[in-house]
Every structure is written in structure tokens, then in C-alpha cells.
XYZ file of C-alpha atoms in Angstrom:
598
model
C 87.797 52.342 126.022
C 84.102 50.756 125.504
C 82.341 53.881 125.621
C 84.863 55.513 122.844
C 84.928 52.631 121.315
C 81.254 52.863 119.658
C 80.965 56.579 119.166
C 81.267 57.715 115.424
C 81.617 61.800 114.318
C 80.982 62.333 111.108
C 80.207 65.557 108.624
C 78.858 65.439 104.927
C 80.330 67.410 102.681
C 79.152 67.917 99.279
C 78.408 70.871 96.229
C 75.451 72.931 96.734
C 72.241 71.159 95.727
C 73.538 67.498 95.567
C 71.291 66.040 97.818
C 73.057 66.627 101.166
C 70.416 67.702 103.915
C 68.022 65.404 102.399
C 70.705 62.444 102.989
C 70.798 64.197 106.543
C 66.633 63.412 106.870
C 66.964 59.839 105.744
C 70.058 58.620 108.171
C 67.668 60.390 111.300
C 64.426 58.951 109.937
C 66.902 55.369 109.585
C 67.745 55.496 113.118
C 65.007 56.139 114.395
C 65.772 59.890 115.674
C 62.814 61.480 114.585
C 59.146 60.398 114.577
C 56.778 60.249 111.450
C 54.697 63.225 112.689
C 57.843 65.456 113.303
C 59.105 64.682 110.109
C 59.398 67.212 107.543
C 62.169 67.792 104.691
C 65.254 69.539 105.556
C 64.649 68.921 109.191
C 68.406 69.881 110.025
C 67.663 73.396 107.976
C 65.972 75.371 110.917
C 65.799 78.671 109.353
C 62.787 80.037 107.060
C 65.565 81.051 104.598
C 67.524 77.913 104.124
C 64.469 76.376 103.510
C 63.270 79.218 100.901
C 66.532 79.041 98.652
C 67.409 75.240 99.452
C 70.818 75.799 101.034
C 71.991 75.156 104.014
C 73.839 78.361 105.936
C 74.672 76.717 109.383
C 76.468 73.953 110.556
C 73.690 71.775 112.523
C 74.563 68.851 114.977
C 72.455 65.919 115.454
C 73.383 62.941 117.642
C 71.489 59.399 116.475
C 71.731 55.984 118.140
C 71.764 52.775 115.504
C 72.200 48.838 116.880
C 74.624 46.953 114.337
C 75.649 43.198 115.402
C 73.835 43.600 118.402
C 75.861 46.827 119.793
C 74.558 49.916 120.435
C 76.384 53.197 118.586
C 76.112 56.764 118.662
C 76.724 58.715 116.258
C 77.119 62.757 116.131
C 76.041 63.984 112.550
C 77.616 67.510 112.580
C 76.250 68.459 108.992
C 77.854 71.306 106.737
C 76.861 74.136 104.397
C 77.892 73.741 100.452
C 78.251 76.943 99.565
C 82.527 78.571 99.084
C 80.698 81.495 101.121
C 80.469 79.452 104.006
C 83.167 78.073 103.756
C 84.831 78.487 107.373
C 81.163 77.142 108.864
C 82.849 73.957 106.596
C 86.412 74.011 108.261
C 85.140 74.116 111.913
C 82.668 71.170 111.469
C 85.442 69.182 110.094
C 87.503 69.774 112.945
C 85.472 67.777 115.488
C 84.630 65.030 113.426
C 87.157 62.063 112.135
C 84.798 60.833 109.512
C 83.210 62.622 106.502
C 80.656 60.924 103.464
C 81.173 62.863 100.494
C 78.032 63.389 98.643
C 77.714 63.191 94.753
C 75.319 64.040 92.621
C 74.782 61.045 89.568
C 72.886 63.414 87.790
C 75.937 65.969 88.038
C 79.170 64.446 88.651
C 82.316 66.212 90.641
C 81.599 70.109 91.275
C 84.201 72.770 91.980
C 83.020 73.147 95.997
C 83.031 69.562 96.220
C 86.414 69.243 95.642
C 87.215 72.483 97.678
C 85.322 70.841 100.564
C 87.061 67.896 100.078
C 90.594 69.332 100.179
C 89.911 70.818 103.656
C 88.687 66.986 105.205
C 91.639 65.389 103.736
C 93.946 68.083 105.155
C 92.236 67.179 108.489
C 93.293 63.331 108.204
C 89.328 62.370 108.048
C 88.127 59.262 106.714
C 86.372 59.986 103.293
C 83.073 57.609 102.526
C 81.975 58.188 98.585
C 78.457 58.097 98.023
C 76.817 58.496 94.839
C 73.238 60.311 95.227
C 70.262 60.603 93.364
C 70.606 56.830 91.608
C 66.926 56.718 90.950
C 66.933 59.592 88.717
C 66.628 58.414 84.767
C 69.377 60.753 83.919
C 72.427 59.155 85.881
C 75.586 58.691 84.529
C 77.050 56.199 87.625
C 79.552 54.931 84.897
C 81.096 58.222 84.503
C 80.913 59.721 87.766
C 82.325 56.776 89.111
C 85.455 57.122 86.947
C 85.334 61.043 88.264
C 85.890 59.793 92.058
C 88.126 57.104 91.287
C 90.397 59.851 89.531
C 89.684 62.206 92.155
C 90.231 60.489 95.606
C 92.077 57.268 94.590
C 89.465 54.495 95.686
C 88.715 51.473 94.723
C 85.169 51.527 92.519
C 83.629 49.177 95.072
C 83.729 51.445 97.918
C 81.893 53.613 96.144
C 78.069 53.392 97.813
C 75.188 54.104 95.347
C 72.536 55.300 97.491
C 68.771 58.063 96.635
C 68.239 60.195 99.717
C 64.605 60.271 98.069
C 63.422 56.850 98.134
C 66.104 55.637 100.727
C 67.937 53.283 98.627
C 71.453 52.551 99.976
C 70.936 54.026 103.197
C 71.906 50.902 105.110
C 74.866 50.555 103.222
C 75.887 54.107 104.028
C 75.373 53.481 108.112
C 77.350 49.684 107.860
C 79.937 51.896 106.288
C 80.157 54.938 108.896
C 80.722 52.529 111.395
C 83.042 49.471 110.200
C 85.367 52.762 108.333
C 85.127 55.832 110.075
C 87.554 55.629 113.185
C 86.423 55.915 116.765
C 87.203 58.741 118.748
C 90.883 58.744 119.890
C 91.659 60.410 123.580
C 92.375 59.828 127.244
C 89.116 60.038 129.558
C 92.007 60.854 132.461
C 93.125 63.607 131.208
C 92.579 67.646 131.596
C 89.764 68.685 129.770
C 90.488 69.712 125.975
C 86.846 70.584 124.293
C 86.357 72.580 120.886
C 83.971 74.906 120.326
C 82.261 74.282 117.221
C 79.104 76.649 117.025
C 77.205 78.967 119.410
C 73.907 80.253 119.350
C 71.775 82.894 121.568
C 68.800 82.228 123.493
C 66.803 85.229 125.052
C 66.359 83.174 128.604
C 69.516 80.976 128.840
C 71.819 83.298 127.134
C 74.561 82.188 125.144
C 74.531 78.232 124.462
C 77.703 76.763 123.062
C 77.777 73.695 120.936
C 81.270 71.907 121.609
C 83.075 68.330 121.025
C 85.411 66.898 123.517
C 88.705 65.542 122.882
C 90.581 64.517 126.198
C 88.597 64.283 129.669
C 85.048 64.654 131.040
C 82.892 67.619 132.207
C 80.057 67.144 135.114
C 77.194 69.547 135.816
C 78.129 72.040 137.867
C 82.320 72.041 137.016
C 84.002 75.478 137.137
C 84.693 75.734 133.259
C 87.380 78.323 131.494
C 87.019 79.190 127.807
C 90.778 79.703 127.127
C 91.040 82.627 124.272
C 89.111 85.106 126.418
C 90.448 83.961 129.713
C 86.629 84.294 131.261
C 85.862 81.212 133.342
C 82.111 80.178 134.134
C 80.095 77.636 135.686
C 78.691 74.526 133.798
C 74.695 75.085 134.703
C 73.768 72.449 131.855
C 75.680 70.181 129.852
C 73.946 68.147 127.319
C 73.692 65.977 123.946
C 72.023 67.626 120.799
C 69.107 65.764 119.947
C 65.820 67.180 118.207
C 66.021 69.069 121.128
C 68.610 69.573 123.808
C 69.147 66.126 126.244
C 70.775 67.485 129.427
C 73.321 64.814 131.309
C 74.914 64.819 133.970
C 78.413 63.897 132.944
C 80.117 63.993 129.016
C 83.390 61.866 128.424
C 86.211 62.519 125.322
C 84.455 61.877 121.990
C 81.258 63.191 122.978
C 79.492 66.167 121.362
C 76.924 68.381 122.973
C 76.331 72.053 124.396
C 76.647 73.866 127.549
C 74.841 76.567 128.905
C 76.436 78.920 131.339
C 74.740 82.118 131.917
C 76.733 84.327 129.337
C 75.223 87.363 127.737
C 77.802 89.107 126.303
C 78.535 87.448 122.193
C 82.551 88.737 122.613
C 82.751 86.103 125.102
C 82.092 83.236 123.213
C 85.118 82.548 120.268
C 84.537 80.145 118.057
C 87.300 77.847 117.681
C 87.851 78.467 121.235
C 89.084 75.709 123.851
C 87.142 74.926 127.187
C 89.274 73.328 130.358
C 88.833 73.101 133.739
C 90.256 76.177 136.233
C 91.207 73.524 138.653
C 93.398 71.802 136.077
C 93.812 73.457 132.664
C 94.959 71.425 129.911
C 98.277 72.443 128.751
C 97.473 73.931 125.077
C 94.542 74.855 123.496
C 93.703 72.778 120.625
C 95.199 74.226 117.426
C 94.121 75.112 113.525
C 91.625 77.847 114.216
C 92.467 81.424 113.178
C 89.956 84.422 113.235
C 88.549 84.515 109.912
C 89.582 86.627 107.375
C 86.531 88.485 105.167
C 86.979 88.967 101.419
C 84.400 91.825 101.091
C 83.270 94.784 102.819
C 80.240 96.665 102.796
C 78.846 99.731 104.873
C 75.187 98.686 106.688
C 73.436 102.095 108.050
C 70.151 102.198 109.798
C 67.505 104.000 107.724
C 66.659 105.128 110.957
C 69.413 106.792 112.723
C 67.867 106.512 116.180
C 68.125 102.684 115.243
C 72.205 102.734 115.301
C 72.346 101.077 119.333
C 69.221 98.560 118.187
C 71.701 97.376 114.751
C 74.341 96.712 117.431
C 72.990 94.629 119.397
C 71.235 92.683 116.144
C 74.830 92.414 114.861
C 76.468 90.990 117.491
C 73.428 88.370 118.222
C 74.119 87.191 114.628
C 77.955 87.013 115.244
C 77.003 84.845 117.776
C 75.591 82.462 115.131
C 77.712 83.328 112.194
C 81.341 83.533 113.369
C 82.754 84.594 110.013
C 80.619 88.315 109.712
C 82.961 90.884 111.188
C 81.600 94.532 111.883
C 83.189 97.921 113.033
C 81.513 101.499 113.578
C 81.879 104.037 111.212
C 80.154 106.662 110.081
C 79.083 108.513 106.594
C 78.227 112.237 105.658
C 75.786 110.779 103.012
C 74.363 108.575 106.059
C 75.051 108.898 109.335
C 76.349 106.251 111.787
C 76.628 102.618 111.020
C 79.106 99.721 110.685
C 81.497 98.480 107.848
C 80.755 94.955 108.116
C 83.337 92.297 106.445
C 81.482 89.265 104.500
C 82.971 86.074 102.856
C 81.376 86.669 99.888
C 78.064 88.216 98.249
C 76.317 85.287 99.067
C 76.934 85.734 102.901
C 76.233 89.806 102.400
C 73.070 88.918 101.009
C 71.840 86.082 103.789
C 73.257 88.708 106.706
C 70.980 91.648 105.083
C 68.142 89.282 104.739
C 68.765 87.784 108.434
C 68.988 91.251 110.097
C 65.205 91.997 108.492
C 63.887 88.574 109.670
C 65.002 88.105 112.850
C 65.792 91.233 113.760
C 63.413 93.499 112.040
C 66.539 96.071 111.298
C 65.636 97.896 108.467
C 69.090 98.664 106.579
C 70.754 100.429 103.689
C 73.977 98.694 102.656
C 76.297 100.445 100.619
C 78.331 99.235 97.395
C 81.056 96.127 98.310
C 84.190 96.184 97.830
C 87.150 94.229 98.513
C 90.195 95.545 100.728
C 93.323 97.399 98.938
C 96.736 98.376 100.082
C 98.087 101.234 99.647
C 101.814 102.036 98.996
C 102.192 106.123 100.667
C 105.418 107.605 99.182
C 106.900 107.183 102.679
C 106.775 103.612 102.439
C 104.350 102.827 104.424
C 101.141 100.341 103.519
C 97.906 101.520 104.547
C 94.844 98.698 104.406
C 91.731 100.653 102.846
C 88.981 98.933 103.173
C 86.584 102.064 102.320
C 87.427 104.332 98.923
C 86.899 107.336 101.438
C 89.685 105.956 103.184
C 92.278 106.856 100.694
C 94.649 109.562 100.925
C 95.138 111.934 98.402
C 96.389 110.769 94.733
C 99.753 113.347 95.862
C 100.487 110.787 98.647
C 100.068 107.322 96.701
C 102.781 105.362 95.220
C 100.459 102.835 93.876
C 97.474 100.779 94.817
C 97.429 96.842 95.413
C 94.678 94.862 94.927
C 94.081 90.882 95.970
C 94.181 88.726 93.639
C 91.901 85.080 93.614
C 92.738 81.462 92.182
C 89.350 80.731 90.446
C 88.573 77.505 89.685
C 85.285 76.883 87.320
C 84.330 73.399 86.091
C 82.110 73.554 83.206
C 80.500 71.900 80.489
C 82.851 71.804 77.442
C 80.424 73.473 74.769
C 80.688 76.324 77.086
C 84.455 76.905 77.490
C 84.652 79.960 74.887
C 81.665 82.054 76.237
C 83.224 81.243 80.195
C 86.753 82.289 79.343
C 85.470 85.205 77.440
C 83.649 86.753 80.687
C 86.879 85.833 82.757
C 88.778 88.066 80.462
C 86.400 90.438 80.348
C 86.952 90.219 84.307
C 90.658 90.886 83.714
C 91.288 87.482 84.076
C 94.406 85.304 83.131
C 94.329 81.816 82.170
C 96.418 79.750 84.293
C 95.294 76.180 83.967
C 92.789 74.003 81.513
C 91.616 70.338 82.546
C 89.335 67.926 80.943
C 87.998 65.746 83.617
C 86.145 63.677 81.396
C 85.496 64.057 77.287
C 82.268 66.973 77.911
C 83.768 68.513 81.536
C 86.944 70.809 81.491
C 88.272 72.211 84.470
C 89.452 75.924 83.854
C 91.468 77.613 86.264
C 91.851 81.914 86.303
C 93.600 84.046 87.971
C 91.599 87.419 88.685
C 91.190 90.633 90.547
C 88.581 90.086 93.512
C 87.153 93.109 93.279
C 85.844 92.360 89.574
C 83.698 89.089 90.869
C 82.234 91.297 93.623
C 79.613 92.492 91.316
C 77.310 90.270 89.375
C 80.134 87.524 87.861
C 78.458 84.927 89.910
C 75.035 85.307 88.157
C 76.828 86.185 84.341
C 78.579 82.975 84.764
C 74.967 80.989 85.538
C 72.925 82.041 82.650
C 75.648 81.756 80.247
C 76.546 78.282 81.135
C 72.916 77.533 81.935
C 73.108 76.740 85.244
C 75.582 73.958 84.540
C 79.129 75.798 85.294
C 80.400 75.473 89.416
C 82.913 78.242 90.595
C 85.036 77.923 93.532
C 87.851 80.512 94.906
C 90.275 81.367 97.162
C 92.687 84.403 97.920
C 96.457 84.085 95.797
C 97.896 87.261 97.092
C 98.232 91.264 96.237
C 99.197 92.373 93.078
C 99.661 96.108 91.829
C 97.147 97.773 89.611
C 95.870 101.295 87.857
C 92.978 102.012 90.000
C 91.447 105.028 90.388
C 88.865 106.494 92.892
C 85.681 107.265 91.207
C 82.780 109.909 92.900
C 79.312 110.474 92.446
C 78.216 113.821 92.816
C 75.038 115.654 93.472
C 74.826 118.951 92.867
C 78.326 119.304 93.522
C 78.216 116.978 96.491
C 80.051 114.023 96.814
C 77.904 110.856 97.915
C 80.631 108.661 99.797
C 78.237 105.642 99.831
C 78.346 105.640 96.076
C 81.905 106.157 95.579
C 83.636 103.185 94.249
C 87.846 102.261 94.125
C 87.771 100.911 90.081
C 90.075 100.123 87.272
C 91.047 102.762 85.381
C 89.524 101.568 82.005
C 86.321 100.556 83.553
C 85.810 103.827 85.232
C 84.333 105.623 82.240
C 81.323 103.625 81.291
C 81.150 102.295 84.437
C 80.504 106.470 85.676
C 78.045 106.640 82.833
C 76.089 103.445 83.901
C 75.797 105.119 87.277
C 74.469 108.219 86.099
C 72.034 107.526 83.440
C 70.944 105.201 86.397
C 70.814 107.460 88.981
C 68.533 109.742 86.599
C 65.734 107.068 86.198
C 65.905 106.642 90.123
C 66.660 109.937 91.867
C 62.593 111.669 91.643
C 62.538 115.348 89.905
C 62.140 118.500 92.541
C 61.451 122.240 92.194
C 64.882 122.876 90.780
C 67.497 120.464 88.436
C 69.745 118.228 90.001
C 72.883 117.840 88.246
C 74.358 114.090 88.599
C 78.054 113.626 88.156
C 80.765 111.229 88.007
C 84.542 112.446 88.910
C 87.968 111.040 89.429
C 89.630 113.471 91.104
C 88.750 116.774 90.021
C 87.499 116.103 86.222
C 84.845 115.223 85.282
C 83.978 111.863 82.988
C 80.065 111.807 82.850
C 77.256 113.969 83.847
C 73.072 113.648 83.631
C 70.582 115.984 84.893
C 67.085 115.530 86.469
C 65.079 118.138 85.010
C 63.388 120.531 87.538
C 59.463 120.467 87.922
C 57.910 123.588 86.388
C 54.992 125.447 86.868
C 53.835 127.546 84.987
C 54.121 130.928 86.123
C 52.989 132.995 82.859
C 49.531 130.928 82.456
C 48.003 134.638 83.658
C 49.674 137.032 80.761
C 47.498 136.427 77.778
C 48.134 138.904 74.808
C 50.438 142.308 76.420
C 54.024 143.018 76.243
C 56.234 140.063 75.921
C 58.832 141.882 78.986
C 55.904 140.996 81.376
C 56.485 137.369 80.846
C 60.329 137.817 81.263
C 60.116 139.446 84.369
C 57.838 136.762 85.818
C 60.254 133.946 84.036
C 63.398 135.920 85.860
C 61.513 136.114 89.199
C 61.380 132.326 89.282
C 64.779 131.458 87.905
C 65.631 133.412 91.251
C 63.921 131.450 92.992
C 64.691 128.587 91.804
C 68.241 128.927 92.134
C 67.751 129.814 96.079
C 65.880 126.489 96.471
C 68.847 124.772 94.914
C 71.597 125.862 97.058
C 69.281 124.778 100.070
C 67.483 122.235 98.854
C 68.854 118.617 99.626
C 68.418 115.418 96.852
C 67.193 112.483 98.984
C 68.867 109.155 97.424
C 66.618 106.379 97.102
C 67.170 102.994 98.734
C 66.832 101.364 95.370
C 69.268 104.030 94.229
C 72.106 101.933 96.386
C 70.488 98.568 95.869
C 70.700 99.664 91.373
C 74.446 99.926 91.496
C 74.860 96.176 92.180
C 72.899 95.139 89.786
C 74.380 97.406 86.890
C 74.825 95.512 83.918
């Protein structure tokens, strides 16, 4: 087919920070897809907070025209995030594409997400281009990195493409190369229609907008559509190609990728992953290789609020819309009222949801400590999946506990091998695997608990390896261990947000940390608050906030000392009314301090 024939999809894939959306600007400024004046670095990275922390967090599609030997291409950029949290954003983008250019940094060389990344487009059959980024920098090792890709993918050297995003260098090369490599589109024009859904997003006067590639057929304007996982069918009031902004057409053919807009309001009713066909003539099976996503850690997000619990909804499931792997159910807290335990990839992704919810959505939120999801073995044989420590049954009913276990994989300098496996064992972390990929860059491979990199590992790992080390995980399996269930109490009452599921020999100092912490955070009232960490019934650590006093014998100068007693008794009265009464208010910082303990 002609019009197949010179259509090219293609992602980049590439470690954090190696140059990627930058790469992105140069191939749209190259093309001629974007003007001078609407030029502006990052232009794929639309949000205020990709732009902030110089990551990219969603999947963006472009679509750019280029004229090589006198024909006329298109070709759909459908760029990716770096980062393992976004991981499935990664898999989906690779899924309508047949191409991918995968970015390296000179400066850097080969970085544990690169290769993660990597694994995923070569498991899709896609085309891999090697490029070699930031050339003009006066610290480049091509040489060595070269020998890194050659090891790692099995090219030839020469196909290798040294190339700057900065200055432009090499871009020509990289375009020649997306089109003479990078297959065309294969499918039948004839057929039913068979289109992916890649990406969705909400818009507060068209309503939901989904971004979709098609593999067999052609849609018009106007065609009764069906999306096939939710069985809901809908008709096609736009259809269009993604530009800077949205180009509406009349008609899209196989190997196109654009968005259509149908009048949905409702987020459940847009998977993605999903397939679109025709209700006149369905395709026979929906196109295969997505599953819903599966998160790795679970936090509780409360309104501070409580009249705010229907406005967090609604805020929740907008983002959904844009951020298919966040997955949220209601449930509610003594400590805080209603709210939802929402399921993240990773702290990263917590982090970016919390910070999207008070940007976009001006939710004002308390989260509650992460954790990671056990199983639990009952006496009777059954497995229960806790995903909240005041979900566990008794201690009487347990048989034991099983907690997932991850496959970390850290490449590192080599002068800091000893201090990285030292934190990994600190981590209870074995030592599976050790690599040199060149003579100063190991490879070391661990097998951990994922509940002990929920924490802070990600940042202990940075500043001891200055910056330099590049982690990358994923899920191994369930493997038994001692854990117990440790509670913070106040005044004798337990605060469920602050209750934790922890290894038994962490759960000591780990109570004390909590406590002495709690102390500096929770402010003093009339009467003392006693702060306490449990495991069942006994108790491991305790701190108290001393009680305000005034002082209530400044009038008895000179006279009998009973006089002063009496007064002092009179006001240990009351003060011991005021405590059974009186309620300790906890802090927001109080929830935020527990993440950060060191």
C-alpha cells in the first residue's frame, strides 16, 4: 500500500536524564513541526512538573512530516517516560510503534532503565536505532560506550549514530535512519477495524479524548465505534491526527495514529489497552498483550477536609484517566475518616500523584505510610491479600506472613561496590549476581524484600554513590518472613495511619525512631500525652510530651505548705479529666516525618 508504505511509528526509549525529550525538540524543530516562536525546551513535556524536575511522566504523541528523495513521510513520534515508575506508560507506547531509537548518554554510558526499557522493545519485535547523545560534551567516552552497545544489543559499531540534541549534530542522520530501518506499518486497509488505545486524557468541554493507533481498517467521522473491554459503543464526533494541536480528518487508514472524541464523561469507560471496532462489523479479537496493571505500593490518601471525600473522587478518577497505572478504592480510618487506598508503581509515582492532585486539582491530602501488599497464610489454609496492616487478623489466626520479593538490578561505579552492597544488606538483601560491564562499571544484581526499598533506599543509594549508581526492579515472587505488626499509640489509642507491617528485628529502633519523632512534632497541651509503640500487647518504646503548666501556687507566698498541696491536688484533678477527654491532633508533618526517618 502507498499510503502505509511511507508512514514510520517510532518511540525513544532511554535512562532518565540522557537527553531524550530534548532529542524529541530537535527531530520537531528538524521537520519543520513547530515554529521558532512556539519553540521552547521540552515542548513534548506539557506539565509544570515535568518541566520542574526534568522528567518526563506521560507518554506524548507527536505526528511530523519530513521529504527524503523527493517523498513525502509521516512520522508518529509517540515519546516515553524514563523512569522504572512509569514503567507501564513505557510498555503501552511500545505497543503501537514498530520502531524505537535508543538514547545514550556519552557522558554516562548504559544505565539500568535503559536496558529495562530496552528488554520490553525487543520483546515487542521493534526495530532498535542506537544513538549516542550528548557528543559535544568534553567529557565523552564514545570509545567506551560504544563497546557498551555493541556488547549489549549485538550491532555493528557503524550503526551506531553519534548525534547532540543541543547543538543538533547528527540529527539528519538519525531521520535517514528512522526511515530507510524502521519498518512500515504492516495491515490490511480492508479489513474490520482493530485500533489500540494508547493514552486518554479529559477535557472539561469534549469529555474524554482518546489517543489510539490503528492496525487493520479505517474509521470515518461519524462511524458507530465500540470500545471492546467495556462493551459501550459510541459515535465517532471527531477523529483526528496529533499535531501541536489536534488536526481533525475526515477519514484515518491502518498505521495511522490520532485521537477521537466521542462525548464520554464517565473515566471507567475508557481502558487503556482497550480495542476500538466497528458495531457493524467487529473485528474478531481484540488485540492482545495488555493486562490491568499491577501496583507495587499502597498508600491511604484522606481529605484533610472530610466534606472534601466526593470532590477527591472525582479528582482521582480524572487523573486515572491520564495515568492508567494509579489504582484507588474507598476505605475508611478511625484516625481519619473516609478516603481511598490508592495502589502506586513506586514512590516516585506516589509522590507525582500527591503533587498532581494539589496542582490540578487543588485537593488538599494527607497520605498515610506505604507499604507493599502481604499474604497471609490463616491456619485454615486460606491466603488473605493485606494490603493495609489494619487488615490483619489476629496473631492467633496467622500461620505466617509472605512478603514479595524484587530482582534489583544496580549498575554502579566500581569504587562504590562495597558501600552499595553494604546498604543492600542492610536492606536484607542477597547477592545474586556481580557483572563488570567495563573495567570502572559493575553490574550488581540483589534480591530483596520490597517493602524495605519503600522507604528512603532510593535516595541512600544516590548520595552514597554520588549520583552515579542507576537502580532498576521488578517483582520475583513471595517469600515467607518474621514480620510483625507494629502500633503507635496515643494515650492509649491506636493511630491506624501510623501503624506499620515490619520485620521483626527492625521493629525496635524503628518504634523508637517513631516516637522520639513524634515528640518533637506532636505540640504540648494542658495535660501529658504519652506516645507509644506496641506489637501486640507489649510494649517496645514509649516518649511523653510534657503537659503545659501554669502555675497555680504563684498566690501562696509564706503560710502552711498543705495550702499549696491542696491547690497542686485540685489541678492534678483536673488535669487528669482533661486527659481522658481531651483528643491529640496529629500533625500533617507528623505523617509526612515517618517517610523520611533515617
Amino acid at each position: 500500500m502507498q499510503i502505509m508504505k511511507n508512514i514510520r511509528n517510532f518511540c525513544i526509549i532511554a535512562h532518565i536524564d540522557h537527553g531524550k525529550s530534548t532529542l524529541a525538540d530537535r527531530l520537531l524543530e528538524y521537520t519543520g513541526t513547530i515554529s521558532d516562536k512556539d519553540l521552547q525546551d521540552q515542548v513534548l513535556d506539557n506539565m509544570d512538573l515535568e518541566r520542574e524536575r526534568g522528567i518526563t511522566i506521560k507518554s506524548h504523541a507527536i505526528q511530523m512530516s519530513y521529504n527524503f528523495q523527493d517523498e513525502r513521510y509521516t512520522l508518529n513520534l509517540i515519546d516515553t517516560p524514563g523512569h522504572v515508575d512509569f514503567s507501564y506508560e513505557v510498555s503501552r507506547s511500545i505497543a503501537a510503534c514498530e520502531g524505537a531509537l535508543l538514547v545514550i548518554d556519552a557522558t554516562q554510558g548504559i544505565q539500568a532503565q535503559t536496558i529495562s526499557n530496552l528488554y520490553l522493545a525487543i520483546e515487542n519485535d521493534l526495530e532498535i536505532i542506537p544513538v549516542l547523545n550528548k557528543m559535544d560534551l568534553e567529557n565523552a567516552m564514545p570509545e567506551e560506550v560504544k563497546d557498551q552497545i555493541v556488547d549489549l544489543i549485538g550491532c555493528d559499531r557503524t550503526d551506531i549514530i553519534e548525534a547532540s540534541s543541543k547543538t543538533g549534530y547528527g540529527i539528519d542522520n538519525i531521520l535517514e535512519n528512522i526511515i530507510s530501518k524502521i519498518p512500515a506499518p504492516q495491515g490490511n486497509i480492508d479489513a474490520p477495524l482493530q485500533a489500540l488505545i494508547f493514552d486518554s486524557i479529559f477535557n472539561s468541554f469534549r469529555g474524554i479524548i482518546a489517543y489510539f493507533r490503528i492496525f487493520n481498517g479505517k474509521i470515518h467521522k461519524r462511524d458507530l465505534v465500540k470500545f471492546v473491554a467495556t462493551g459501550k459503543e459510541y459515535e465517532a464526533d471527531e477523529i483526528g491526527i496529533l499535531q501541536l494541536k489536534q488536526e481533525p480528518r475526515s477519514v484515518m487508514l491502518a498505521g495511522d495514529v490520532g485521537y477521537i472524541i466521542s462525548g464520554i464523561k464517565t473515566s471507567r469507560e475508557v481502558k487503556v489497552g482497550d480495542t476500538i471496532t466497528h458495531v457493524d462489523r467487529p473485528c474478531e479479537k481484540a488485540i492482545e498483550g495488555f493486562q490491568n496493571v499491577k501496583p507495587m505500593v499502597f498508600a491511604g490518601i484522606y481529605p484533610i477536609d472530610p466534606d472534601e471525600y466526593e470532590e477527591l473522587r472525582s479528582s482521582l478518577e480524572k487523573l486515572q484517566l491520564n495515568d492508567a497505572s494509579l489504582t484507588f478504592l474507598p476505605e475508611s480510618s478511625a484516625a481519619l475518616g473516609f478516603g481511598f487506598r490508592c495502589g502506586f508503581l513506586g514512590l516516585l509515582h506516589m509522590e507525582i500523584v500527591q503533587e498532581r492532585l494539589d496542582r490540578e486539582f487543588d485537593m488538599n491530602v494527607i497520605t498515610t505510610v506505604p507499604n507493599v501488599s502481604y499474604r497471609v497464610k490463616t491456619n485454615k489454609g486460606e491466603t488473605l491479600e493485606v494490603h493495609n496492616p489494619s487488615g490483619l487478623p489476629e496473631q492467633k489466626y496467622i500461620d505466617h506472613i509472605e512478603e514479595p520479593y524484587i530482582s534489583a538490578q544496580i549498575i554502579s561505579k566500581s569504587n562504590y561496590v562495597g558501600s552499595v552492597m553494604k546498604l543492600c544488606i542492610d536492606k536484607r538483601g542477597t547477592l545474586k549476581n556481580q557483572v563488570y560491564l567495563t573495567s570502572d562499571r559493575v553490574e550488581i544484581t540483589f534480591e530483596m524484600p520490597l517493602g524495605e526499598i519503600v522507604f528512603d533506599f532510593y535516595d541512600k543509594l544516590k548520595s552514597i554513590s554520588k549520583g552515579y549508581a542507576s537502580f532498576d526492579y521488578f517483582q520475583s515472587g513471595y517469600k515467607p518472613a518474621n514480620l510483625v505488626k507494629l502500633d503507635i499509640l496515643l494515650n492509649g489509642e491506636s493511630v491506624d495511619a501510623l501503624s506499620t507491617l515490619i520485620h521483626r528485628d527492625n521493629a525496635y529502633e524503628f518504634g523508637r525512631k517513631i516516637c522520639v519523632k513524634l515528640k518533637e512534632l506532636i505540640p504540648r497541651q494542658q495535660f501529658d500525652i504519652a506516645i507509644q509503640a506496641a506489637i501486640g500487647s507489649k510494649v517496645i518504646a514509649r516518649e511523653t510530651v510534657k503537659a503545659l503548666r501554669k502555675d497555680v501556687t504563684a498566690k501562696c507566698y509564706g503560710g502552711d505548705i498543705t495550702r499549696k498541696r491542696k491547690l497542686l491536688e485540685k489541678q492534678k484533678k483536673g488535669k487528669k479529666r482533661m486527659r481522658q477527654v481531651g483528643n491529640v491532633d496529629i500533625p500533617q508533618q507528623a505523617f509526612l516525618a515517618v517517610l523520611k526517618l533515617d
